[in-house]
Short mmCIF file of C-alpha atoms in Angstrom, two decimals:
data_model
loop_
_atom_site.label_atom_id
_atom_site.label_comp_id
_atom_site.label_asym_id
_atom_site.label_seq_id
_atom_site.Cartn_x
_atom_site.Cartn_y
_atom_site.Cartn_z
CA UNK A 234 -32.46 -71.58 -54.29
CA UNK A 235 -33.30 -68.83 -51.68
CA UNK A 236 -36.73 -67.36 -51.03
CA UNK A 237 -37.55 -63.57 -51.79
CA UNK A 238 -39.26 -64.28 -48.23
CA UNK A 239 -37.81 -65.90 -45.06
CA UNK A 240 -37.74 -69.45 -45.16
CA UNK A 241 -39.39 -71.99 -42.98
CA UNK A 242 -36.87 -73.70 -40.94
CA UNK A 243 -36.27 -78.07 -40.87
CA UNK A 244 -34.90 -77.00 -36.92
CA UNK A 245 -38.69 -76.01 -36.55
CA UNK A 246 -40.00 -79.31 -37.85
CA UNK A 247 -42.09 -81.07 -35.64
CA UNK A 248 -43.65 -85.14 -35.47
CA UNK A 249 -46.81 -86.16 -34.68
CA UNK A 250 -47.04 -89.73 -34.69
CA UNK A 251 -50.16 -92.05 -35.81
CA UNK A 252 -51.20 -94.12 -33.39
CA UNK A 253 -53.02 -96.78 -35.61
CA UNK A 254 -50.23 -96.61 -38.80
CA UNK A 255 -51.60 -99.10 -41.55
CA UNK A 256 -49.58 -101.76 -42.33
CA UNK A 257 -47.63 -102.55 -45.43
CA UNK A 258 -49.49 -104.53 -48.41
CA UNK A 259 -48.79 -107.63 -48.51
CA UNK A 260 -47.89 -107.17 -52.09
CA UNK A 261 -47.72 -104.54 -54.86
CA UNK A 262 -48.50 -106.66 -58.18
CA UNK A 263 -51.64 -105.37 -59.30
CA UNK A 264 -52.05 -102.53 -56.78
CA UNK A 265 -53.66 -99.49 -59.03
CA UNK A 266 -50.76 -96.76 -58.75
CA UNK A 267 -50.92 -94.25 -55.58
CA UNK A 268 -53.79 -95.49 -53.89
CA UNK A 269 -52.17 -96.63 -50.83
CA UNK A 270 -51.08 -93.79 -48.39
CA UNK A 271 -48.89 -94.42 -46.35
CA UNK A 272 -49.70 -93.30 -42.12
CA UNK A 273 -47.96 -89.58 -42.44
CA UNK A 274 -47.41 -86.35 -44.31
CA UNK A 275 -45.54 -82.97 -44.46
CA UNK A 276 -47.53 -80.49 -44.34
CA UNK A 277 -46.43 -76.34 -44.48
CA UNK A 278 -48.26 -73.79 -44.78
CA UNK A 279 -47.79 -69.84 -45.91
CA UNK A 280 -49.77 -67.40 -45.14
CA UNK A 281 -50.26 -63.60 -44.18
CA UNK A 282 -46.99 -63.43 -46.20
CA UNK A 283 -44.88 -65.46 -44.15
CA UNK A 284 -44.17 -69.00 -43.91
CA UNK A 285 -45.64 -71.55 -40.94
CA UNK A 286 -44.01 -74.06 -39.30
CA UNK A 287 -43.42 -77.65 -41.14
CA UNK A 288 -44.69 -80.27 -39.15
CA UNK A 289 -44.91 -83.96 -40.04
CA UNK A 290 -48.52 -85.49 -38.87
CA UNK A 291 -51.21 -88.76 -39.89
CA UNK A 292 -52.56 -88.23 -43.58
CA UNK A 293 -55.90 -86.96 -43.24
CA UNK A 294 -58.28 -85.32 -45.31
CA UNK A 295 -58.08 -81.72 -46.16
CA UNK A 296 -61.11 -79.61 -45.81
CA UNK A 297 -61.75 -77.02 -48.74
CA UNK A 298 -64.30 -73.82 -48.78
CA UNK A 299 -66.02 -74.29 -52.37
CA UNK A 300 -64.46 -71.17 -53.53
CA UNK A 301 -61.08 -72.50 -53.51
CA UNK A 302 -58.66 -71.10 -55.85
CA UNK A 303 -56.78 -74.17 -56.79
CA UNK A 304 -60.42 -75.93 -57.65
CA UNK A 305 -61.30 -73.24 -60.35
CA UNK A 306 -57.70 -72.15 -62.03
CA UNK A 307 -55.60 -75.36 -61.19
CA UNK A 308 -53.28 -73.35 -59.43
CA UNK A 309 -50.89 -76.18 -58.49
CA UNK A 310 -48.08 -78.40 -59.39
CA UNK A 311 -45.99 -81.13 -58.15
CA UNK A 312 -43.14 -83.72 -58.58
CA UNK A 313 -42.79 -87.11 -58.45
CA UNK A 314 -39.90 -88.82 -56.69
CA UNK A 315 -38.67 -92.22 -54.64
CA UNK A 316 -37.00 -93.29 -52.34
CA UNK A 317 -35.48 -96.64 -52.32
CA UNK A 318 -34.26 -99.62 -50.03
CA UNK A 319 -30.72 -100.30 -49.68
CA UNK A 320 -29.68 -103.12 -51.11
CA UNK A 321 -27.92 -104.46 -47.98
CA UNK A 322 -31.18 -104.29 -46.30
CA UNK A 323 -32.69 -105.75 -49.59
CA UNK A 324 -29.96 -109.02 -49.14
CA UNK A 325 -30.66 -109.15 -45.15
CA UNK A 326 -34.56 -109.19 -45.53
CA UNK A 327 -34.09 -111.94 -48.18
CA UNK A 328 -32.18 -114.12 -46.13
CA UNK A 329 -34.79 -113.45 -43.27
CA UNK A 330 -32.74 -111.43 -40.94
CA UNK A 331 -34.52 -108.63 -38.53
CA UNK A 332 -33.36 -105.25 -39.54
CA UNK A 333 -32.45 -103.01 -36.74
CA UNK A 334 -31.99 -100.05 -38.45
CA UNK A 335 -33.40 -99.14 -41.76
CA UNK A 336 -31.32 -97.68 -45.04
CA UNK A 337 -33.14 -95.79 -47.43
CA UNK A 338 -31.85 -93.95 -50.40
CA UNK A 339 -33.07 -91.16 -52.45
CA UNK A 340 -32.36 -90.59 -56.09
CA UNK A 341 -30.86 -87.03 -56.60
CA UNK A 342 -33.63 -85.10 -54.98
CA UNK A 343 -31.85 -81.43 -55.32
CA UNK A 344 -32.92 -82.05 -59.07
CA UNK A 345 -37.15 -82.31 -57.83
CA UNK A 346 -36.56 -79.99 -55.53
CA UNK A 347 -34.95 -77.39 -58.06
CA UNK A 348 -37.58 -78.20 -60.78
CA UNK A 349 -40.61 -78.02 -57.72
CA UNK A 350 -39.23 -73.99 -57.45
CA UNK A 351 -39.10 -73.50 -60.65
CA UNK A 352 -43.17 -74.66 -61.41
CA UNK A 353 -44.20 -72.62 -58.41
CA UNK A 354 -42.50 -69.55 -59.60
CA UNK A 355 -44.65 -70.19 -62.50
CA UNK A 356 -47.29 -69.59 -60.55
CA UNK A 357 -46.08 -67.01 -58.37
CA UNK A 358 -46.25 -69.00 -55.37
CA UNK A 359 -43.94 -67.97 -52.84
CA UNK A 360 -39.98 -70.10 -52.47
CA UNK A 361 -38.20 -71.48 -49.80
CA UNK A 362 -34.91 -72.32 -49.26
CA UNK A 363 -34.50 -75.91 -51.14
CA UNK A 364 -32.12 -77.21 -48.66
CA UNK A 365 -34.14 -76.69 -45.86
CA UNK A 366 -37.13 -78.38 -47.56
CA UNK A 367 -34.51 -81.46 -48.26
CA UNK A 368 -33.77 -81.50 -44.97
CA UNK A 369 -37.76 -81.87 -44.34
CA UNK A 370 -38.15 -84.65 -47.08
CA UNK A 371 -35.37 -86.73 -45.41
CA UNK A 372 -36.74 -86.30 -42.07
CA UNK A 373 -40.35 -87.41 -43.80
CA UNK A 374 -38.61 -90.44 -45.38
CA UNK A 375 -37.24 -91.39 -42.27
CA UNK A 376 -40.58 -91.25 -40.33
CA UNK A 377 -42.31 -93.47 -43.10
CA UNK A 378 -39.49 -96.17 -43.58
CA UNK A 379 -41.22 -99.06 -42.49
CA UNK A 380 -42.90 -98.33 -46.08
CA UNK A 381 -40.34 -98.67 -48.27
CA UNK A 382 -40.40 -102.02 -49.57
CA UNK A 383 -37.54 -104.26 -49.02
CA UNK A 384 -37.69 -105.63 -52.85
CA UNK A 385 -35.41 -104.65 -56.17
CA UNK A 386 -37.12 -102.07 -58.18
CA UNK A 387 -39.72 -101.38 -55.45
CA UNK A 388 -40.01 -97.78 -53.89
CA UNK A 389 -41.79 -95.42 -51.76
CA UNK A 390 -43.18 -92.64 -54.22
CA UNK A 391 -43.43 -89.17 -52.81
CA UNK A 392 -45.32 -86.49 -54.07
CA UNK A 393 -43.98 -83.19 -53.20
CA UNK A 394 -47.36 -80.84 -53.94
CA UNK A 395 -48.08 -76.93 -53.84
CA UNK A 396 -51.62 -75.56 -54.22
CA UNK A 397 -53.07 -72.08 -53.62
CA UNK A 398 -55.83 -72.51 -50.73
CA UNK A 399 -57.04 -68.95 -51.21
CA UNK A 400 -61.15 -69.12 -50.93
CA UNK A 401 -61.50 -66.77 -53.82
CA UNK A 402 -62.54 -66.86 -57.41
CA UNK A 403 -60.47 -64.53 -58.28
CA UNK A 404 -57.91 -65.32 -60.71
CA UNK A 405 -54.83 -63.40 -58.38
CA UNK A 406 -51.71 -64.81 -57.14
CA UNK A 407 -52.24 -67.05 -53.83
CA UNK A 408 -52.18 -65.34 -50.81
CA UNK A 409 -52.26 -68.46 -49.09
CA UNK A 410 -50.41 -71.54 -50.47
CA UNK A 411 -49.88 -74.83 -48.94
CA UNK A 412 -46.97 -77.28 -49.60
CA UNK A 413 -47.34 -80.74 -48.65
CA UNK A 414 -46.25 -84.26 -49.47
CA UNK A 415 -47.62 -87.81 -49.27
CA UNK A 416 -46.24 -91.27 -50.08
CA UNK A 417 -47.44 -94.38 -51.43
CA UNK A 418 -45.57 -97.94 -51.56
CA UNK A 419 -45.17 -98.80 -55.51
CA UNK A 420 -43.77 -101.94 -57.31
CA UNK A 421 -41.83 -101.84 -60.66
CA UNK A 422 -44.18 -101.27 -63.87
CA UNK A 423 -43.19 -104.79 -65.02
CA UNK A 424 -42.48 -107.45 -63.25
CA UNK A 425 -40.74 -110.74 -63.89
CA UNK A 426 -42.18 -114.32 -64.88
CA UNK A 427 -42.24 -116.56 -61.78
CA UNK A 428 -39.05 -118.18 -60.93
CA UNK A 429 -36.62 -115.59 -63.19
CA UNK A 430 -34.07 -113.68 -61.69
CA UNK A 431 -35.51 -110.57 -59.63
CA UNK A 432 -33.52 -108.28 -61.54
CA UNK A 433 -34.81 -109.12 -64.65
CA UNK A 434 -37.51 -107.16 -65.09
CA UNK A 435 -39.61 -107.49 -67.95
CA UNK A 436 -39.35 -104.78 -70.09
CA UNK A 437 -42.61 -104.68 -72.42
CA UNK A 438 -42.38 -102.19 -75.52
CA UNK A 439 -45.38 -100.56 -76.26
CA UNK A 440 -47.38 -98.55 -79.43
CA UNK A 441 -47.37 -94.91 -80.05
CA UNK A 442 -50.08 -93.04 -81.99
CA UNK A 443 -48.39 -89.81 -83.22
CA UNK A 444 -50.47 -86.48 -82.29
CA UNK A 445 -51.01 -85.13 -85.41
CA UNK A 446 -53.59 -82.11 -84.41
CA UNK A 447 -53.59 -81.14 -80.53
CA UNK A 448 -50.53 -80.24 -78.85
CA UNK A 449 -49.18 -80.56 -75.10
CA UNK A 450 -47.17 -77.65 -75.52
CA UNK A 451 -46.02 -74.68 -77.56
CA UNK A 452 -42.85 -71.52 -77.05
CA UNK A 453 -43.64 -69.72 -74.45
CA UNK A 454 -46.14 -71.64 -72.66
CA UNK A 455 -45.64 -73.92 -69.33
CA UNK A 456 -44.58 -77.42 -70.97
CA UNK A 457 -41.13 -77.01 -69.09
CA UNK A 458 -43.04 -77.01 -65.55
CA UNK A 459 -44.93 -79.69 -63.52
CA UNK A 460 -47.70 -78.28 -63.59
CA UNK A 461 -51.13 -79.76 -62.60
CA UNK A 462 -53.28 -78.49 -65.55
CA UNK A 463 -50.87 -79.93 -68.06
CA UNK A 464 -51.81 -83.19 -66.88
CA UNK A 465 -55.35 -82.21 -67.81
CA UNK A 466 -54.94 -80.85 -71.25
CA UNK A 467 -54.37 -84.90 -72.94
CA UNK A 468 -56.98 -86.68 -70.96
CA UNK A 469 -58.95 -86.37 -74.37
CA UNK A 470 -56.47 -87.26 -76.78
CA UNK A 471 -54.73 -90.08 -74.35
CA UNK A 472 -57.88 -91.80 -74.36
CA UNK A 473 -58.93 -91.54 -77.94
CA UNK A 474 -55.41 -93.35 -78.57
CA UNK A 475 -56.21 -95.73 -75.67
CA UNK A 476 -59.88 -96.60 -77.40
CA UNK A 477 -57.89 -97.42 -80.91
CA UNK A 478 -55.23 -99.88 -78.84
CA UNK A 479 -52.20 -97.35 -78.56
CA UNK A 480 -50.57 -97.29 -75.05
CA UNK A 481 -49.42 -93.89 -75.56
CA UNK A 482 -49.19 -90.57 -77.64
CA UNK A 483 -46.40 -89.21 -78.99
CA UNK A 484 -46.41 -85.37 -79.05
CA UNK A 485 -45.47 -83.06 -81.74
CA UNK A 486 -44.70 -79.06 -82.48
CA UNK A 487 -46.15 -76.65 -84.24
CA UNK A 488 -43.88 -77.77 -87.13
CA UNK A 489 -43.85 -81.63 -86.51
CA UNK A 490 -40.81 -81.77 -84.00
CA UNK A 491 -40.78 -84.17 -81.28
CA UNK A 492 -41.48 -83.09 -77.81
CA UNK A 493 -42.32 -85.97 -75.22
CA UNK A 494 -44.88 -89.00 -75.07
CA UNK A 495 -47.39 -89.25 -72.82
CA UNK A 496 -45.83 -87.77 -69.52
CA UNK A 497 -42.40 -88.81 -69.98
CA UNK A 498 -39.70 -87.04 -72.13
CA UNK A 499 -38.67 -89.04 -75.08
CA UNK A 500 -35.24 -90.13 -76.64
CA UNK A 501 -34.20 -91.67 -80.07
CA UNK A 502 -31.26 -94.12 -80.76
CA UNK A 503 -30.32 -94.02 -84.25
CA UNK A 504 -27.32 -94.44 -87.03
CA UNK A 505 -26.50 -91.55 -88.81
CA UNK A 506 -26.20 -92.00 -92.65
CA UNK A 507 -22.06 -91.62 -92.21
CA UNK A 508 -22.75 -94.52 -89.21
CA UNK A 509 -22.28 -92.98 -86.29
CA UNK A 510 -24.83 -93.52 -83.19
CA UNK A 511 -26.56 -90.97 -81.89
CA UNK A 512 -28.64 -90.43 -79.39
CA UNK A 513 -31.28 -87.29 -79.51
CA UNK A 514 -33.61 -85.85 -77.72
CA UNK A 515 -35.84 -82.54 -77.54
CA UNK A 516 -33.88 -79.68 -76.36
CA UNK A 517 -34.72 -77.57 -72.68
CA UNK A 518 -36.19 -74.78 -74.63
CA UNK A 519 -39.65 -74.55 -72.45
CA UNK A 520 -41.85 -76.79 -74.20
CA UNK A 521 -40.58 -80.08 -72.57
CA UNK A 522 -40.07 -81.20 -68.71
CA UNK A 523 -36.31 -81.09 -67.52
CA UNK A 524 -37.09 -84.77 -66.49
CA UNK A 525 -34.12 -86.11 -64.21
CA UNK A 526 -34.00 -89.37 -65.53
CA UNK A 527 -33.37 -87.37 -68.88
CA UNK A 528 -30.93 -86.19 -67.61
CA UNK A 529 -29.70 -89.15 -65.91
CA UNK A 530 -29.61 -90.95 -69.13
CA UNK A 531 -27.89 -88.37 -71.14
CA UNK A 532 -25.28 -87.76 -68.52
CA UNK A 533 -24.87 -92.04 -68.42
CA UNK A 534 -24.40 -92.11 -72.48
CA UNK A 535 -21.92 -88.90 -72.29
CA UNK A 536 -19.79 -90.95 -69.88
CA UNK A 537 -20.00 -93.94 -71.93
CA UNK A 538 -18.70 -92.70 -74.67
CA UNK A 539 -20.77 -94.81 -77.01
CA UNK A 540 -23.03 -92.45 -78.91
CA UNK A 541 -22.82 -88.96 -79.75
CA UNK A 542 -25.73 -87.19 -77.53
CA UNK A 543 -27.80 -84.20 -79.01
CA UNK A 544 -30.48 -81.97 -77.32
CA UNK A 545 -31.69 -80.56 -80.55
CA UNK A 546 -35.12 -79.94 -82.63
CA UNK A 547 -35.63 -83.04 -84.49
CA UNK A 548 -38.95 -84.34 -86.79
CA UNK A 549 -41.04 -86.66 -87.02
CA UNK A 550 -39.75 -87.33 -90.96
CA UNK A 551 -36.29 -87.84 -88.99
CA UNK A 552 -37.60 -90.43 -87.18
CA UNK A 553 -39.75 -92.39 -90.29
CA UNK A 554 -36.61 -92.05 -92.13
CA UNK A 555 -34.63 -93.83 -89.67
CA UNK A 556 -37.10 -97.10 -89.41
CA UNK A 557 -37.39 -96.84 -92.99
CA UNK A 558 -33.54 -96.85 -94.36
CA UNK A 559 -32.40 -99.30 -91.13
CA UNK A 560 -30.80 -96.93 -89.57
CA UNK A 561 -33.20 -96.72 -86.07
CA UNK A 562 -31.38 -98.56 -82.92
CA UNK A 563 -34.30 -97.76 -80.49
CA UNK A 564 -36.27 -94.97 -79.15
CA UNK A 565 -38.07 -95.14 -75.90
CA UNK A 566 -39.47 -92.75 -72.95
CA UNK A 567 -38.34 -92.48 -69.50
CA UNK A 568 -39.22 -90.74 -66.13
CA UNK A 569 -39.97 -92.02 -62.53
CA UNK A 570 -42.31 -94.11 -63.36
CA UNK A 571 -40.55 -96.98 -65.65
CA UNK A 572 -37.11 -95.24 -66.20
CA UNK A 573 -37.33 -96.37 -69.57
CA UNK A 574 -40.44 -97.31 -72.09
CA UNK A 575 -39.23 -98.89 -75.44
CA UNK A 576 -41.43 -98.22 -78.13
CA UNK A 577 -42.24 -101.22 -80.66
CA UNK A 578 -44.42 -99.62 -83.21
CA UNK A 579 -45.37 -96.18 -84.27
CA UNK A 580 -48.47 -95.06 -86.10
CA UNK A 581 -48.42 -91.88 -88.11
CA UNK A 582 -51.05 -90.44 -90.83
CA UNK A 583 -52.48 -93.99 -90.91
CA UNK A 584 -49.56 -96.08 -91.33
CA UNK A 585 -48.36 -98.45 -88.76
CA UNK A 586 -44.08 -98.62 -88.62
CA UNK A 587 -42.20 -100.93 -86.35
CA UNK A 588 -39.29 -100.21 -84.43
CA UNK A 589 -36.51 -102.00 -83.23
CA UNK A 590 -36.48 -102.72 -80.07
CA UNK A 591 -33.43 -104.83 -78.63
CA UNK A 592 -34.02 -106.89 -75.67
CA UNK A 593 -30.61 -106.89 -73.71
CA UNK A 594 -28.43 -103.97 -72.70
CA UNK A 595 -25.51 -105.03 -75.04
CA UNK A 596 -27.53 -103.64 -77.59
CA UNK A 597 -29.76 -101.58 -76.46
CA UNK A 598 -28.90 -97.94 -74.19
CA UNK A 599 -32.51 -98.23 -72.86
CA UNK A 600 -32.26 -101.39 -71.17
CA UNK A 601 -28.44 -100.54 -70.07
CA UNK A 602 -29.91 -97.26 -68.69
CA UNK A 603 -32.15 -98.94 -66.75
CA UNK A 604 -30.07 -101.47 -65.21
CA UNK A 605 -27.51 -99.24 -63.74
CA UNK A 606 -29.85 -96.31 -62.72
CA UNK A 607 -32.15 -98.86 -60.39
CA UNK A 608 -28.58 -100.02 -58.90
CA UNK A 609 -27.36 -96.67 -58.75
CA UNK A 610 -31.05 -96.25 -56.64
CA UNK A 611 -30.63 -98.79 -54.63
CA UNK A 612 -26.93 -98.36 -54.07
CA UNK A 613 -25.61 -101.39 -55.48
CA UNK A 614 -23.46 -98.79 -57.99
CA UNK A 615 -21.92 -95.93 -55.63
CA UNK A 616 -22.55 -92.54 -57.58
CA UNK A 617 -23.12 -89.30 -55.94
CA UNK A 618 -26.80 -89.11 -57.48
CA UNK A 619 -27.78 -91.67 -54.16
CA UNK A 620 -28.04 -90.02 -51.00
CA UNK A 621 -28.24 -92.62 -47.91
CA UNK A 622 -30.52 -91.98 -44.95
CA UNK A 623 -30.09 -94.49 -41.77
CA UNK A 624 -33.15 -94.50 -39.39
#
């Protein structure tokens, strides 16, 4: 994607080095999620109609007038992407060797990048040229390598952001918008028992309360972008399901179809009366994130050959029917996050339903989607989603 203005330029990117980086943590397991910054970030800047120059420099603080747009109509958005070890440098650190250069893999970032555009049209922030900003991102990885851990399922998480810094409070399109992005060192949402195989990764299902009132999103609105404020919206209801022992919520439509859960789009494995599998999920039709491990996963299953995918409007009545008459497989979310979420139980106008939830990937496309997108990540599975930096 091109800009409607000139683009800034990676040629024009320039370093500036902390002198006192902090180190790595010594470990992950338990470490609240993005809390731990790692010693740089990219920082760019437009302004007087015209982009700055991108310059990588130590995370600090930004300073804010009061009157900031962004603080008063949440006039930003963001993604969320990794980037991943190797896994020859993964094998070399376990065997205790020195590394002497450092590979590090991200996980089809043209797909963030695209979807990043696409939310700050949305908000009429101005666009750049996405390959130049790639080319700023890899450069950014490379600088902060050190903190990607050397560990199976572990990752750097970067968080490509765009906020208007216009000291107004007037509700106009930014004059002055600043793109940045920081990174955090993050372990795997679950983690294996002590002594089990590192790959292994314990997968825990968890309990959805179905939203039968508010909604996350509706036709027309900004569902389908990465938006800040929709992050906002559930606090309320995410909590209220939290307080009654639900781990997540399961959105609905105006007419009871399913959208996503929580932040993470949401898929169903089922039988179809004739037998067939399918696998369905909410269509692209605004009101749901174009999540790229969605699409991962359907693009996976396609190739596989072993269910029948649809992106179609589907109930929550389809899905009660399915547990009911034996006919559910799985259903489960996914995003960066976890990759995949089974779901164990669901909970719906005051009645509690389980669902199956099959614990190895012979049986389950959840747990077979996970396994081969983490070595797809890590490059243990060539595919042309993985693109390998060497610094």
């Amino acid at each position: 994607m091109t800009s409607a203005v000139p683009s800034f330029k990676a040629a024009d990117l320039t370093t500036e080095l902390n002198p006192n980086p902090p180190p790595l943590p010594e470990t992950l397991v338990g470490m609240p999620f993005g809390t731990y910054p790692t010693a740089h970030m990219f920082v760019v800047d437009f302004k007087d109609g015209a982009w700055g120059k991108p310059a990588i420099v130590p995370y600090a603080n930004f300073s804010l007038s009061p009157l900031t747009n962004v603080i008063h109509y949440s006039l930003t958005c963001f993604e969320g992407m990794k980037a991943y070890a190797d896994v020859e440098d993964i094998e070399k650190v376990a065997k205790g060797e020195t590394l002497t250069t450092q590979r590090v893999r991200l996980f089809r970032p043209d797909k963030n990048i695209a979807r990043l555009q696409n939310s700050m049209a949305r908000l009429c922030f101005p666009g750049f040229d996405s390959e130049e900003f790639q080319r700023c991102l890899e450069e950014y990885v490379k600088v902060e390598a050190n903190y990607v851990p050397k560990q199976y399922g572990y990752s750097l998480y970067l968080r490509p952001t765009a906020f208007a810094m216009d000291a107004s409070l007037s509700p106009d399109p930014a004059k002055h918008v600043r793109v940045f992005i920081v990174a955090t060192p993050v372990g795997p949402l679950y983690h294996p028992p002590p002594g089990a195989d590192p790959k292994g990764f314990q997968v825990h299902p968890v309990k959805l309360l179905v939203e039968e009132k508010a909604k996350r999103a509706w036709p027309g609105g900004t569902g389908g972008c990465k938006l800040g404020a929709n992050y906002a919206g559930p606090t309320l209801v995410q909590e209220e399901a939290h307080a009654k022992g639900y781990a997540q919520v399961l959105w609905l439509g105006a007419n009871e179809e399913v959208q996503e859960v929580g932040s993470m789009n949401f898929i169903c494995v089922w039988k179809t009366k004739e037998g067939k599998t399918e696998l369905v999920t909410a269509p692209l039709d605004g009101s749901v994130l174009p999540g790229v491990t969605r699409d991962s996963i359907l693009q996976l299953v396609r190739e596989w050959g072993e269910a029948t995918v649809r992106e179609c409007n589907y109930y929550v009545s389809d899905m009660i029917a399915a547990i009911e008459e034996g006919r559910m497989v799985e259903c489960f979310g996914c995003g960066t996050a976890a990759i995949v979420t089974p779901v164990k139980l669901l909970a719906y106008k005051g009645k509690e339903y389980d669902v199956p939830a099959p614990e190895d990937a012979e049986h389950s496309i959840a747990r077979r989607c996970l396994k081969t997108i983490l070595d797809i990540q890590h490059g243990a599975t060539p595919k042309e989603w993985s693109t390998l930096l060497v610094s």
